[in-house]
Each structure stands twice: as C-alpha cells, then as structure tokens.
C-alpha positions as a printed Julia matrix, in Angstrom:
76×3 Matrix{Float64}:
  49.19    0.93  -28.16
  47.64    1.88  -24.47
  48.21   -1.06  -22.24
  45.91    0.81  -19.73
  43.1     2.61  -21.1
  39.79    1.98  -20.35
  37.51    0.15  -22.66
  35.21    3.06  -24.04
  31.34    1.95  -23.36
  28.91    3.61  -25.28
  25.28    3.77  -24.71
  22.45    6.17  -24.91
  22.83    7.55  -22.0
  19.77    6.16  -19.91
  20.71    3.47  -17.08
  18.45    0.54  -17.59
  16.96   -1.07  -14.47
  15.53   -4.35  -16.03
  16.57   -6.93  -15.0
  18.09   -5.62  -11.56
  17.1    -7.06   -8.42
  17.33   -4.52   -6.17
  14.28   -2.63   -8.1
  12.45   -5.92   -8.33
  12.19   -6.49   -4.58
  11.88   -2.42   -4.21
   8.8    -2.62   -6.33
   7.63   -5.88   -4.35
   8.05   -4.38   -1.06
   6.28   -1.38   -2.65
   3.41   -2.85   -3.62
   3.04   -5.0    -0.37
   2.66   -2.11    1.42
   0.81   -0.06   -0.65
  -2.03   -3.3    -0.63
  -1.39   -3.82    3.12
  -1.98    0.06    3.5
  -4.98    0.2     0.72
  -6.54   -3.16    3.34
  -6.38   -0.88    6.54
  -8.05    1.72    5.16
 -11.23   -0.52    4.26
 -11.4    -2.26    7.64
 -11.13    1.46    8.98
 -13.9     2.66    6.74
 -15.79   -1.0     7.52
 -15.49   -0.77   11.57
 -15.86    3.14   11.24
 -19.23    3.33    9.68
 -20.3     0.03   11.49
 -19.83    2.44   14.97
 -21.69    4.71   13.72
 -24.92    2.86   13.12
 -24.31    0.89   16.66
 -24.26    4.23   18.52
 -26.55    6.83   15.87
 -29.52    5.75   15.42
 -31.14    6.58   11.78
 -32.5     9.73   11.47
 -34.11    9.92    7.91
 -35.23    6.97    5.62
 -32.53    6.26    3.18
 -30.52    5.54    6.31
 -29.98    1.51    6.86
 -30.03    0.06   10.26
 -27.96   -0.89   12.18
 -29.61   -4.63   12.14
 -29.54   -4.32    8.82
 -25.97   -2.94    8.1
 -24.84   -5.79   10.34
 -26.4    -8.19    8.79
 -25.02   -7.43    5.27
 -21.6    -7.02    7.08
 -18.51   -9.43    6.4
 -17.71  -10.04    9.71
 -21.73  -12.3    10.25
C-alpha cells in the first residue's frame, strides 16, 4: 500500500465555474459597466442631437424643431 499517493480525481476534463465567486462578481462588475457604458452613450446621442437643433436650424420639413425636440425631451 502507498502511504503517499495522491488521490486520483477524475472528471471530464472541463473546469466548472458555477458556483465560484470570483466569476460571479466578474460578471457583475461586467455587466455594471457594460450598462453604465450602454447609459453614456444615450445621454451622448440625447445632448448630441439636442446641439444640433439649438445651433442648425431645420432645413427641410421632416426636420423637428428645435422647440419641438425640446419639448419632447427628458430633461423638460
């Protein structure tokens, strides 16, 4: 009898990762700022196009206002 050999472990051969809390809060952080990230970009697009009507005025008519786009705005 082997007083020191190692237990033998099988499995098949993938590591799983449920259950592990290091991927849990990887995947939290990930998806923080991945939303945090996916916010800016909105407020960008929101303030962006919102400069654009202040400062161009409409130049065909399909194009709204800028009375109009602030009105409809959020931030009223």
């Amino acid at each position: 009898m082997e007083l020191y050999r190692r237990p033998t472990i099988y499995s098949n051969g993938r590591p799983s990762l449920q259950g592990d809390p290091a991927t849990y809060r990887f995947a939290l952080f990930l998806l923080r700022a991945l939303a945090i990230l996916t916010f800016g970009a909105v407020v960008g697009v929101i303030v962006g196009n919102a400069a654009h009507y202040e400062y161009y005025p409409a130049n065909n008519r399909t194009t709204i206002s800028s009375n109009d786009l602030w009105n409809i705005s959020i931030f009223q």
